[in-house]
Structures are given as structure tokens and as C-alpha cells.
Short mmCIF file of C-alpha atoms and ligand atoms in Angstrom, two decimals:
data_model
loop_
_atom_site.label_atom_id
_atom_site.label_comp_id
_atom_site.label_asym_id
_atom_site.label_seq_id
_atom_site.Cartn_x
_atom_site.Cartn_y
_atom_site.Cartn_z
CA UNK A 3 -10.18 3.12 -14.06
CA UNK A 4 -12.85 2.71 -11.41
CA UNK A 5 -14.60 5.99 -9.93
CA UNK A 6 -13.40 5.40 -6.80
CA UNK A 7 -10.01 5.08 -8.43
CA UNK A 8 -10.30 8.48 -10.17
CA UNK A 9 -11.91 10.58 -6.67
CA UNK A 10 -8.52 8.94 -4.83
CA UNK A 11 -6.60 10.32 -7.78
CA UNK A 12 -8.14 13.87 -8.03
CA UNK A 13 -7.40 14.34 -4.03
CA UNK A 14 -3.95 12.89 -4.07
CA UNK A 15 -2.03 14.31 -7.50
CA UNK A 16 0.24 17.00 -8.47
CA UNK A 17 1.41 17.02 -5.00
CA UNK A 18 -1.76 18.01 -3.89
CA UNK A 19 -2.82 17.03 0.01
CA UNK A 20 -5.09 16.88 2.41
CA UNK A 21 -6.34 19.11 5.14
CA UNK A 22 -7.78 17.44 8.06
CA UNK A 23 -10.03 19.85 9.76
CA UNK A 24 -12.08 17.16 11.12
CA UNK A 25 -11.48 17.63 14.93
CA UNK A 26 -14.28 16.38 16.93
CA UNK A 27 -15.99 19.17 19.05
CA UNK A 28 -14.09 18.07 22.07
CA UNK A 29 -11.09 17.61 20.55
CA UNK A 30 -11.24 21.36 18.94
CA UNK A 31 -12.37 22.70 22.00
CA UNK A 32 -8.81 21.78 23.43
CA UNK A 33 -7.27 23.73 21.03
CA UNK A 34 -8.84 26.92 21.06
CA UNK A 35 -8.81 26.83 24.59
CA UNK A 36 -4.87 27.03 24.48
CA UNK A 37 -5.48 29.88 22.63
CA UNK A 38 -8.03 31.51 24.97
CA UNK A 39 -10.58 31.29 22.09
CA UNK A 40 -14.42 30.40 23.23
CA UNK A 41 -15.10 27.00 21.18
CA UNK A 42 -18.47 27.92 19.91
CA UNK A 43 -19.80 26.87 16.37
CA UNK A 44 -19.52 30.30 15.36
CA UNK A 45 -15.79 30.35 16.21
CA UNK A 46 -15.25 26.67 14.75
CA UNK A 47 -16.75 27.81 11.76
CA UNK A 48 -15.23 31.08 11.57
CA UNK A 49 -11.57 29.60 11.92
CA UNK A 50 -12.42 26.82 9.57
CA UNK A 51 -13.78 28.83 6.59
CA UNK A 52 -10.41 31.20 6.35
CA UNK A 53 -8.92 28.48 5.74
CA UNK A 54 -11.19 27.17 3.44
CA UNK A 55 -11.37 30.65 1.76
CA UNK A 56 -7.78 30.48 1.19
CA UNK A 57 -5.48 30.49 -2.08
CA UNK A 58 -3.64 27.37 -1.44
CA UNK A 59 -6.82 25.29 -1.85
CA UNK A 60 -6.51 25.51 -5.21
CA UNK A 61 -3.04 24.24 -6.18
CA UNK A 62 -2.23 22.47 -2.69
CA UNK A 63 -5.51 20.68 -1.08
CA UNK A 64 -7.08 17.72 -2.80
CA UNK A 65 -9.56 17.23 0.00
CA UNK A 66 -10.20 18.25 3.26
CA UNK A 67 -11.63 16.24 6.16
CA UNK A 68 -14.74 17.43 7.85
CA UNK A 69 -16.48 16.96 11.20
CA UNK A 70 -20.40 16.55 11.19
CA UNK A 71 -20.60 19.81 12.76
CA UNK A 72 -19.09 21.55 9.95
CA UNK A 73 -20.42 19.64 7.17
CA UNK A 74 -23.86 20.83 8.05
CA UNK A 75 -22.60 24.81 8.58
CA UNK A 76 -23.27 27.65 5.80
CA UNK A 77 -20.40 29.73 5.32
CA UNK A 78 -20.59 33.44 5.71
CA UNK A 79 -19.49 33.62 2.33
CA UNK A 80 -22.76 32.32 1.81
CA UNK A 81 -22.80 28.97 0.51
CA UNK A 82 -22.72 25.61 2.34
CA UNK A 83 -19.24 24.17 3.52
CA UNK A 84 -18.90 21.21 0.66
CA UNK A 85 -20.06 24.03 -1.93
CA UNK A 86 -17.36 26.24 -0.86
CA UNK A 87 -14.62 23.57 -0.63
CA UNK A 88 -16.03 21.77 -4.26
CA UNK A 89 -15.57 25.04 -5.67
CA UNK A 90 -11.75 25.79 -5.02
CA UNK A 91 -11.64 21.94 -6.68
CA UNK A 92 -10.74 19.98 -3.81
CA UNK A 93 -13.13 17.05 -3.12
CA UNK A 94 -15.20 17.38 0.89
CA UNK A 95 -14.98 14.45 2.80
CA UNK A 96 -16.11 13.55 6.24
CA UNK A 97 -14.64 11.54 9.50
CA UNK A 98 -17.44 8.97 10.21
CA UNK A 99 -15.81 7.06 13.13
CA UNK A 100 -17.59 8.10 16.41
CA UNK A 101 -14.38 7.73 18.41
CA UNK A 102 -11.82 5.38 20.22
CA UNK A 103 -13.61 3.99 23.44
CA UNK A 104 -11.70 1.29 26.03
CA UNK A 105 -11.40 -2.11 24.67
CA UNK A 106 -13.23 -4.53 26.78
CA UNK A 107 -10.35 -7.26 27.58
CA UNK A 108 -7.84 -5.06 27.31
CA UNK A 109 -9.49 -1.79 28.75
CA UNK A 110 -5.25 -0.18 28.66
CA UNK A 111 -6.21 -0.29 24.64
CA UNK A 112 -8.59 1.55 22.39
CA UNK A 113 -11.34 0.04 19.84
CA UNK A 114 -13.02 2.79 17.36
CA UNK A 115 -16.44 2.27 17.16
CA UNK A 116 -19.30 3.99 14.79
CA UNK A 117 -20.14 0.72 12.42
CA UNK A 118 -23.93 0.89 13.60
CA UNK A 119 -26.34 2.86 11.39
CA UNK A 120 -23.11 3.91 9.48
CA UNK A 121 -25.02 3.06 6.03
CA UNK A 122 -27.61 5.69 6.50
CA UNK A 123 -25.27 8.01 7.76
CA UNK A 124 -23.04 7.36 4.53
CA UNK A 125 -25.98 7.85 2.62
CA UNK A 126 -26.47 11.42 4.06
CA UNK A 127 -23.11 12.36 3.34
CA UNK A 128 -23.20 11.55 0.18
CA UNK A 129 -25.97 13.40 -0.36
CA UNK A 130 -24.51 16.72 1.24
CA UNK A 131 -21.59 16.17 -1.04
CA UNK A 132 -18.90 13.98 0.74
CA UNK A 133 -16.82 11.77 -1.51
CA UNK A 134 -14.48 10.42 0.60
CA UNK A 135 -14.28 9.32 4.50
CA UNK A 136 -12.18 8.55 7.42
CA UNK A 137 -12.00 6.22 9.71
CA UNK A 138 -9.25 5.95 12.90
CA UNK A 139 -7.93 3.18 14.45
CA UNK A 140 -5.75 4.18 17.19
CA UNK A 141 -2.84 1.65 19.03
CA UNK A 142 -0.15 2.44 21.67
CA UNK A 143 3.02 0.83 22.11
CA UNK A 144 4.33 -0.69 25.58
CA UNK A 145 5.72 -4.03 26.76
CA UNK A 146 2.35 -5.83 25.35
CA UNK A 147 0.92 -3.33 23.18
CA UNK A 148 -0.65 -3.12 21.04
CA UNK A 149 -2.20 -6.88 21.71
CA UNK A 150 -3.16 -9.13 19.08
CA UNK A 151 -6.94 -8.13 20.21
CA UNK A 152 -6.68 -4.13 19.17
CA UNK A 153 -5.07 -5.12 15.92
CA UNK A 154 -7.27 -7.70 14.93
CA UNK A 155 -10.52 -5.72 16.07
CA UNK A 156 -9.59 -2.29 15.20
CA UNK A 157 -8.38 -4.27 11.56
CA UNK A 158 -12.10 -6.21 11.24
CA UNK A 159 -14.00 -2.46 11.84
CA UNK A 160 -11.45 -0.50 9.19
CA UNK A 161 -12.51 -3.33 6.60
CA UNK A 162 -16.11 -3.26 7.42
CA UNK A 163 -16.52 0.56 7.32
CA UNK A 164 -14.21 0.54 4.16
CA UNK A 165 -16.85 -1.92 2.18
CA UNK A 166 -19.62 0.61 3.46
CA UNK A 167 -18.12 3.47 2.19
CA UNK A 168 -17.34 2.18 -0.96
CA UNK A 169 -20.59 0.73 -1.73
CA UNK A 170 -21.58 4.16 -1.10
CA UNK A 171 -19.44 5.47 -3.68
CA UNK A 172 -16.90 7.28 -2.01
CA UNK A 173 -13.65 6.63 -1.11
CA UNK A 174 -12.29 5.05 2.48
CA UNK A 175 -9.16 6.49 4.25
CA UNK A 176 -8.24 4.08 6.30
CA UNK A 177 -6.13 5.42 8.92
CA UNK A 178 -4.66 3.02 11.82
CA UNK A 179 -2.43 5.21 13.98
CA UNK A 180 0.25 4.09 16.04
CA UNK A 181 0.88 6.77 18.67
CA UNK A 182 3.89 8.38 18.69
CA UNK A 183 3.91 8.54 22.79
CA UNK A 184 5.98 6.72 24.86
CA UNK A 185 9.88 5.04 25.37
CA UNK A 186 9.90 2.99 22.50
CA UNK A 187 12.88 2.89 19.91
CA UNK A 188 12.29 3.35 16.06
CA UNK A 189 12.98 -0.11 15.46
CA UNK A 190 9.67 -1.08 17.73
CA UNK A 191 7.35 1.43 15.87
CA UNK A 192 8.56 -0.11 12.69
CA UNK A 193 8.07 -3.69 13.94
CA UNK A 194 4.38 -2.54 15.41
CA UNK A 195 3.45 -0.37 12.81
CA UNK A 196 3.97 -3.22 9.86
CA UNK A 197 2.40 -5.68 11.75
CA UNK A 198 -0.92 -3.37 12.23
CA UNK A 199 -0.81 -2.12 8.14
CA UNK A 200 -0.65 -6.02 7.25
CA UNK A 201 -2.91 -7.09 9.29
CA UNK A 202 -5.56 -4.13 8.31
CA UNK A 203 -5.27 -5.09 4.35
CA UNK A 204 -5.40 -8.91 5.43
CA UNK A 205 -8.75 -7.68 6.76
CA UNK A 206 -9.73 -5.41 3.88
CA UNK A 207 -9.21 -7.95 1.16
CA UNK A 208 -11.43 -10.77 3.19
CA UNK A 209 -14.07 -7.98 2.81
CA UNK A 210 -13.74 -7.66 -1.21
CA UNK A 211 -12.77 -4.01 -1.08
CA UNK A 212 -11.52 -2.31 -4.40
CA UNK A 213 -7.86 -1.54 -3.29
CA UNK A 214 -7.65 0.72 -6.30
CA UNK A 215 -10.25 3.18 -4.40
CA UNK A 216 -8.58 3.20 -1.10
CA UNK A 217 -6.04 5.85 0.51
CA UNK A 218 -3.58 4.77 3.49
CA UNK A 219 -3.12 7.44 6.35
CA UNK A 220 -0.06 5.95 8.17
CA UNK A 221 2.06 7.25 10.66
CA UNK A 222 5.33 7.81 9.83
CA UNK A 223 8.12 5.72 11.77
CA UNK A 224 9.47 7.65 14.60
CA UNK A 225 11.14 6.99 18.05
CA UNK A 226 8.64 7.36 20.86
CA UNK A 227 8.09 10.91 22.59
CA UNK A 228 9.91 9.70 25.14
CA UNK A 229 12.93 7.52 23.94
CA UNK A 230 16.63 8.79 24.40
CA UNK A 231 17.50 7.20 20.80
CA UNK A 232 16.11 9.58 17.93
CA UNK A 233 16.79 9.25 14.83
CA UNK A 234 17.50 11.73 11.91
CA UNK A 235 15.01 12.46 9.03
CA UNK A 236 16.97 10.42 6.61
CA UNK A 237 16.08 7.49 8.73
CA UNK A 238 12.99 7.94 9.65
CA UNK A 239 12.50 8.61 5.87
CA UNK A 240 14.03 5.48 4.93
CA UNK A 241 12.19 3.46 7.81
CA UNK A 242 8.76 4.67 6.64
CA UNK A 243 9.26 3.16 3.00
CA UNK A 244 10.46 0.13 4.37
CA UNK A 245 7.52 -0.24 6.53
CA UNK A 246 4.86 0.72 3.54
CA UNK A 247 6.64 -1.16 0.82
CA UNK A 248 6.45 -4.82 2.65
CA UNK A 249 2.84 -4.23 4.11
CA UNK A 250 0.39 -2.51 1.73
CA UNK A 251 -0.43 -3.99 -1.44
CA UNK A 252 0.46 -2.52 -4.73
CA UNK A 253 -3.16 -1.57 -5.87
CA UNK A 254 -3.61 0.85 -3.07
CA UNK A 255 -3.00 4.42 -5.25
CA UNK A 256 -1.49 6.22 -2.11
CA UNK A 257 -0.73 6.91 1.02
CA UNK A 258 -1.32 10.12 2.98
CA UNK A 259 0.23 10.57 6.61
CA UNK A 260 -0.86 11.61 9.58
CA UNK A 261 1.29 14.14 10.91
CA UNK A 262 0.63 12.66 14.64
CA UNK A 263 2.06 15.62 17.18
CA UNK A 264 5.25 16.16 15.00
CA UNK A 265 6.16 19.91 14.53
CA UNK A 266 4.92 21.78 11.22
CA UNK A 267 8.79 21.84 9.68
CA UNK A 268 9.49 18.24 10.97
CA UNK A 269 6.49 17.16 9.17
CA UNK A 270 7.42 18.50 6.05
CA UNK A 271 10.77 17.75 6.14
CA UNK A 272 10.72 13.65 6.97
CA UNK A 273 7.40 14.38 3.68
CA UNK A 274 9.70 15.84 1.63
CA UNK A 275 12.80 12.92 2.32
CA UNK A 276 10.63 10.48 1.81
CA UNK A 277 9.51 11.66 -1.01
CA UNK A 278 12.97 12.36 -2.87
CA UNK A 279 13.41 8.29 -2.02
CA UNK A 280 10.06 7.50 -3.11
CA UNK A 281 10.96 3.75 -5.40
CA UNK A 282 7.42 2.60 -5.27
CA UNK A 283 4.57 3.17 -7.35
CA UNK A 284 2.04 4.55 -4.56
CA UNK A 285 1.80 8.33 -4.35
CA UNK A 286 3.15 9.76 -0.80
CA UNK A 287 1.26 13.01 0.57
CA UNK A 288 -0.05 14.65 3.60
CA UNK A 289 -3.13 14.76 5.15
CA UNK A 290 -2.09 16.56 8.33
CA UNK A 291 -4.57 18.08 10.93
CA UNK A 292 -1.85 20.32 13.53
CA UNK A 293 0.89 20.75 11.08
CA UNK A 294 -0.97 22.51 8.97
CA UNK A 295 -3.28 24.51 10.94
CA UNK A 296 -1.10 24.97 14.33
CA UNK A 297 0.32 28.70 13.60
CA UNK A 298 -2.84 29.79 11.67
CA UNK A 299 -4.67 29.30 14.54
CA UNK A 300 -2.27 30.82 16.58
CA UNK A 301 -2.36 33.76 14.89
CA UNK A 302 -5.88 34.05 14.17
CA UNK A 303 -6.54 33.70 17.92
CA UNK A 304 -4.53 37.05 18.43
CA UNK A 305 -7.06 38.43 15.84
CA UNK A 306 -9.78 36.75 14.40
CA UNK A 307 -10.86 39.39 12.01
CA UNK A 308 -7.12 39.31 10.23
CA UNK A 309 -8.10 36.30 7.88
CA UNK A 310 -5.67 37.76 5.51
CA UNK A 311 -2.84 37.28 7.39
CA UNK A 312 -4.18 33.98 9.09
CA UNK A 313 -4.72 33.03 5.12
CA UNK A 314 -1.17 33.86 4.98
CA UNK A 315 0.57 31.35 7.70
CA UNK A 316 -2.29 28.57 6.14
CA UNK A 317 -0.77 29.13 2.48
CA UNK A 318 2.74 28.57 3.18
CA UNK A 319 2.27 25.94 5.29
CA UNK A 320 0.06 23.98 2.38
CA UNK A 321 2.55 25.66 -0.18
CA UNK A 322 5.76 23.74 1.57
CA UNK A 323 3.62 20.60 2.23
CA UNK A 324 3.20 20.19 -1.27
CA UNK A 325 6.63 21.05 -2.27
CA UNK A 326 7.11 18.04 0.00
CA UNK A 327 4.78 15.61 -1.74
CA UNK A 328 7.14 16.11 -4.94
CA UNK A 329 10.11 16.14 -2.70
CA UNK A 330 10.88 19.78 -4.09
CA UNK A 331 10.84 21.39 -0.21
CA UNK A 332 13.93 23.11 1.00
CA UNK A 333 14.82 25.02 3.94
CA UNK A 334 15.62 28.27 1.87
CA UNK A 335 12.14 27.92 0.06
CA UNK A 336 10.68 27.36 3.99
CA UNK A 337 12.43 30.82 5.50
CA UNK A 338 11.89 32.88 2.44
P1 13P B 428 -2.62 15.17 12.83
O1 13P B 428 -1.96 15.47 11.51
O2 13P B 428 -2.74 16.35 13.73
O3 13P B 428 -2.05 13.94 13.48
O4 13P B 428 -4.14 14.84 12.49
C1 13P B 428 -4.43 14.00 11.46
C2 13P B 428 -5.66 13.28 11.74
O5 13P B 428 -6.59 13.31 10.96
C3 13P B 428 -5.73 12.48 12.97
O6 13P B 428 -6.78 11.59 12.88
#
């Protein structure tokens, strides 16, 4: 078993998930504002660490997901971020993708950039006690999206930042999202969504990377936002392993969604179905940034000195979650 192998392993057994608190200051900003809370690294940092501080890390989160910002923070428990997180057991990892900027040539579409000076950066990481990464590609769906340009770009940059990463000795998510906006059926996010998962491990083999050390964050397959024809969690269930089982290879140890603007139960639900029809060998988890944090912040930003009770929300929420990722969840377990 290779390293990299055994860090995917450690975040992704037992049910165990991953928390992606790795919202970019802009990004996080928008959220607390909805909650009329002042986005200030003390706040960031304050919200962050109750959740970090929380029970649940130890038999739910694997990993969590960090932003530079946070990476570099102390705690006011005292010790550094990726101290306090190593401790509960769960392995610290860090987004390294500097964002989704218009794709020249198709400037309706998004490229992720961050490739440049990403080996030093990596390096650094390392060093402050990252083991694993992330990296977003993000495509839309409409009449001619996404193009043959995003894929094959956004599929080149995942590969190249993967074989970074791993000669850095930590492990790559790769993460190409399909965005859940817009009119389009299930049948067209299935169709759109293969084509970009193929495509990204056509990539990643052409660039020699270890399959064995990589985790998948997928969205699942949904109806767009907007389309009159949705479709019930069996089937979205059933459409997801379709999708995964004809376009990632069988090396790749598993696959951890994205959670993508569905609501916390929905999440957990369609995790939990697809789980209990789970006939592959990859293991299926989360690794979900608003359906796991959106009522804990909501009721921390009524009072942000109750970390008890914001520990509280954060615990079920990563207690159901991983009920999920053994397909054990149930709606009595949910409302108890
Ligand atoms: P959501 O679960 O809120 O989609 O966030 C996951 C993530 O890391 C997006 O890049």
C-alpha cells in the first residue's frame, strides 16, 4: 500500500468524512453577512475552531479542508489550526486552487487557475502539516456548455496540480463540479457530468498519477435548479453510481461529494441511498462545505459565545452524514 494510499484511507474509512471549511475570504464573507456577522479573521476563526473543537471530529471527520487564512491562524485553545485538527485524528488539508476566472474563448465559462509557483506553495503546506489538497474545476450546463475547451483545460490543470501534490506527498482531491444551476433535466447532468469525470482521469493518467492516492469530489446527479422534471432520491441515487461506475477507474479508493447548494437533509439522504446501493469497490462519503456547517452557523450567529450548542447542530449534522456513508441514516435517527 502506497502512503498516499494509506492518508486517502485514514480520511475516508469507517464512514468517516470530510469537512470543507475552506471558503475563500470572499466567499465566507457572503455568508456571515446573511447572518449579520462582521467577516473578520477573528470571527472566521472563531466560527471555524467550534467546529473544530467539536466531538464529532473524532468518530465522523477524516479531514477537513482549509483556506490559507486559516491554516496560518492559532487557535484560542492555543495551538495552531493543523495541531488542533491532527489531534482529534482527522488529517488537515488545504484548497490550493486560487479560483475560477473567465475562460478566454469562451469568457460564458470558467478555467481554475493557481498552477504557477504551486510547488513552493505545496512545499509550505506540507510543512505546516497539510496532507491532502483540493483543487476545483467548475462547469455550467446550457445549450453549449460546458464546451469541449472548459473540459479539456479545466481536465489538463486537475492532472497537473494532482502530479504536484503528489510528488509532494500528499494526497489530491480532485474536484470538477458541474453546477447544479439552471433548466437542465437529470439525464443532461448525467450525460455532462460523465463526460467531464472521463475526460479528467484521461488527463490524470497521461500525467502518471498514482490513482491509488487520489480522492474524487463529484457532484451528485441532479435536475437543474431550475428544471420542472425532478427526480426522487432513489434516482438520483441510482444515476450517481451509474455516472461514477463507467467513468472513474477502479484504483481510485473513493469518492467524496460535494454537497453543491443541496439542503443539509437532502444531502444526507441521496448519501445515505447511494450508499445502501453502493456495488462498487470505491468508498462513497461526504466532503460537504454548507450542508454541514449551514445551521451551525446560523445559530452561532444568534450567539457566538454558545459554542456548546453551535457544537451541538455541527455534531448531528457530521453524526447523520456518517450514518450516511454506511448507508445506516434514517429519518427517525435524523428527528430524534
Ligand atoms: P459544498 O458542499 O457547499 O458544495 O462545498 C463543497 C466544496 O468544497 C466546494 O468546493
Amino acid at each position: 500500500m502506497s502512503e498516499l494510499n494509506k492518508i486517502a484511507l485514514k480520511i475516508l474509512s469507517n464512514g468517516k468524512g470530510i469537512l470543507a471549511a475552506d471558503e475563500s475570504n470572499g466567499t465566507m464573507t457572503k455568508r456571515l453577512d446573511k447572518v449579520n456577522i462582521k467577516s473578520s479573521p477573528e470571527n472566521r476563526l472563531l466560527f471555524r475552531e467550534t467546529l473544530f473543537a467539536s466531538n464529532s471530529m473524532k468518530d465522523c471527520i477524516g479531514g477537513v479542508i482549509l483556506f490559507d487564512e486559516t491554516i496560518n491562524q492559532t487557535s484560542n485553545y492555543g495551538k495552531t489550526i493543523p495541531a488542533m485538527i491532527s489531534e482529534t485524528g482527522a488529517v488537515p488539508g488545504i484548497k490550493v486552487d486560487t479560483g475560477a476566472k473567465d475562460l478566454a474563448n469562451s469568457l460564458d465559462e470558467k478555467i481554475t487557475e493557481g498552477l504557477d509557483g504551486l510547488r513552493e506553495r505545496l512545499k509550505k503546506y506540507y510543512e505546516l502539516g497539510a496532507r491532502f489538497t483540493k483543487w476545483r474545476g467548475v462547469y455550467s450546463i446550457g445549450e453549449k456548455y460546458p464546451s469541449e475547451l472548459a473540459i479539456n483545460s479545466n481536465a489538463h490543470a486537475l492532472a497537473r496540480y494532482s502530479a504536484l501534490v503528489q510528488e509532494s506527498g500528499m494526497v489530491p482531491i480532485v474536484e470538477p463540479e458541474v453546477l447544479m444551476d439552471g433548466e437542465h433535466s437529470a439525464e443532461e447532468c448525467l450525460i455532462k457530468t460523465s463526460e467531464v469525470i472521463k475526460k479528467c482521469f484521461e488527463e490524470l493518467i497521461i500525467h502518471k498519477i498514482d490513482l491509488t492516492g487520489v480522492i474524487l469530489k463529484p457532484n451528485m446527479i441532479l435536475a437543474g435548479t431550475k428544471s420542472k422534471n425532478k427526480i426522487h432520491n432513489e434516482e438520483v441515487a441510482s444515476k450517481t453510481l451509474e455516472c461514477l461506475k463507467k467513468s472513474v477507474p477502479n484504483e481510485v479508493p473513493g469518492i467524496a461529494f460535494l454537497s453543491g447548494g443541496q439542503s443539509e437533509v437532502e444531502a444526507t439522504e441521496n448519501l445515505n441511498i447511494i450508499n445502501r446501493n453502493n456495488d462498487t469497490n470505491f468508498i462513497m462519503t461526504y466532503s460537504y462545505g454548507r450542508a454541514l456547517q449551514q445551521s451551525a452557523l446560523k445559530f452561532w450567529s444568534k450567539d457566538i459565545k454558545d459554542i456548546k450548542g453551535t457544537q451541538n447542530i455541527f455534531n448531528h449534522r457530521a453524526k447523520m452524514n456518517t450514518l450516511a456513508a454506511q448507508g445506516k441514516w434514517s429519518n427517525e435517527l435524523e428527528n430524534k
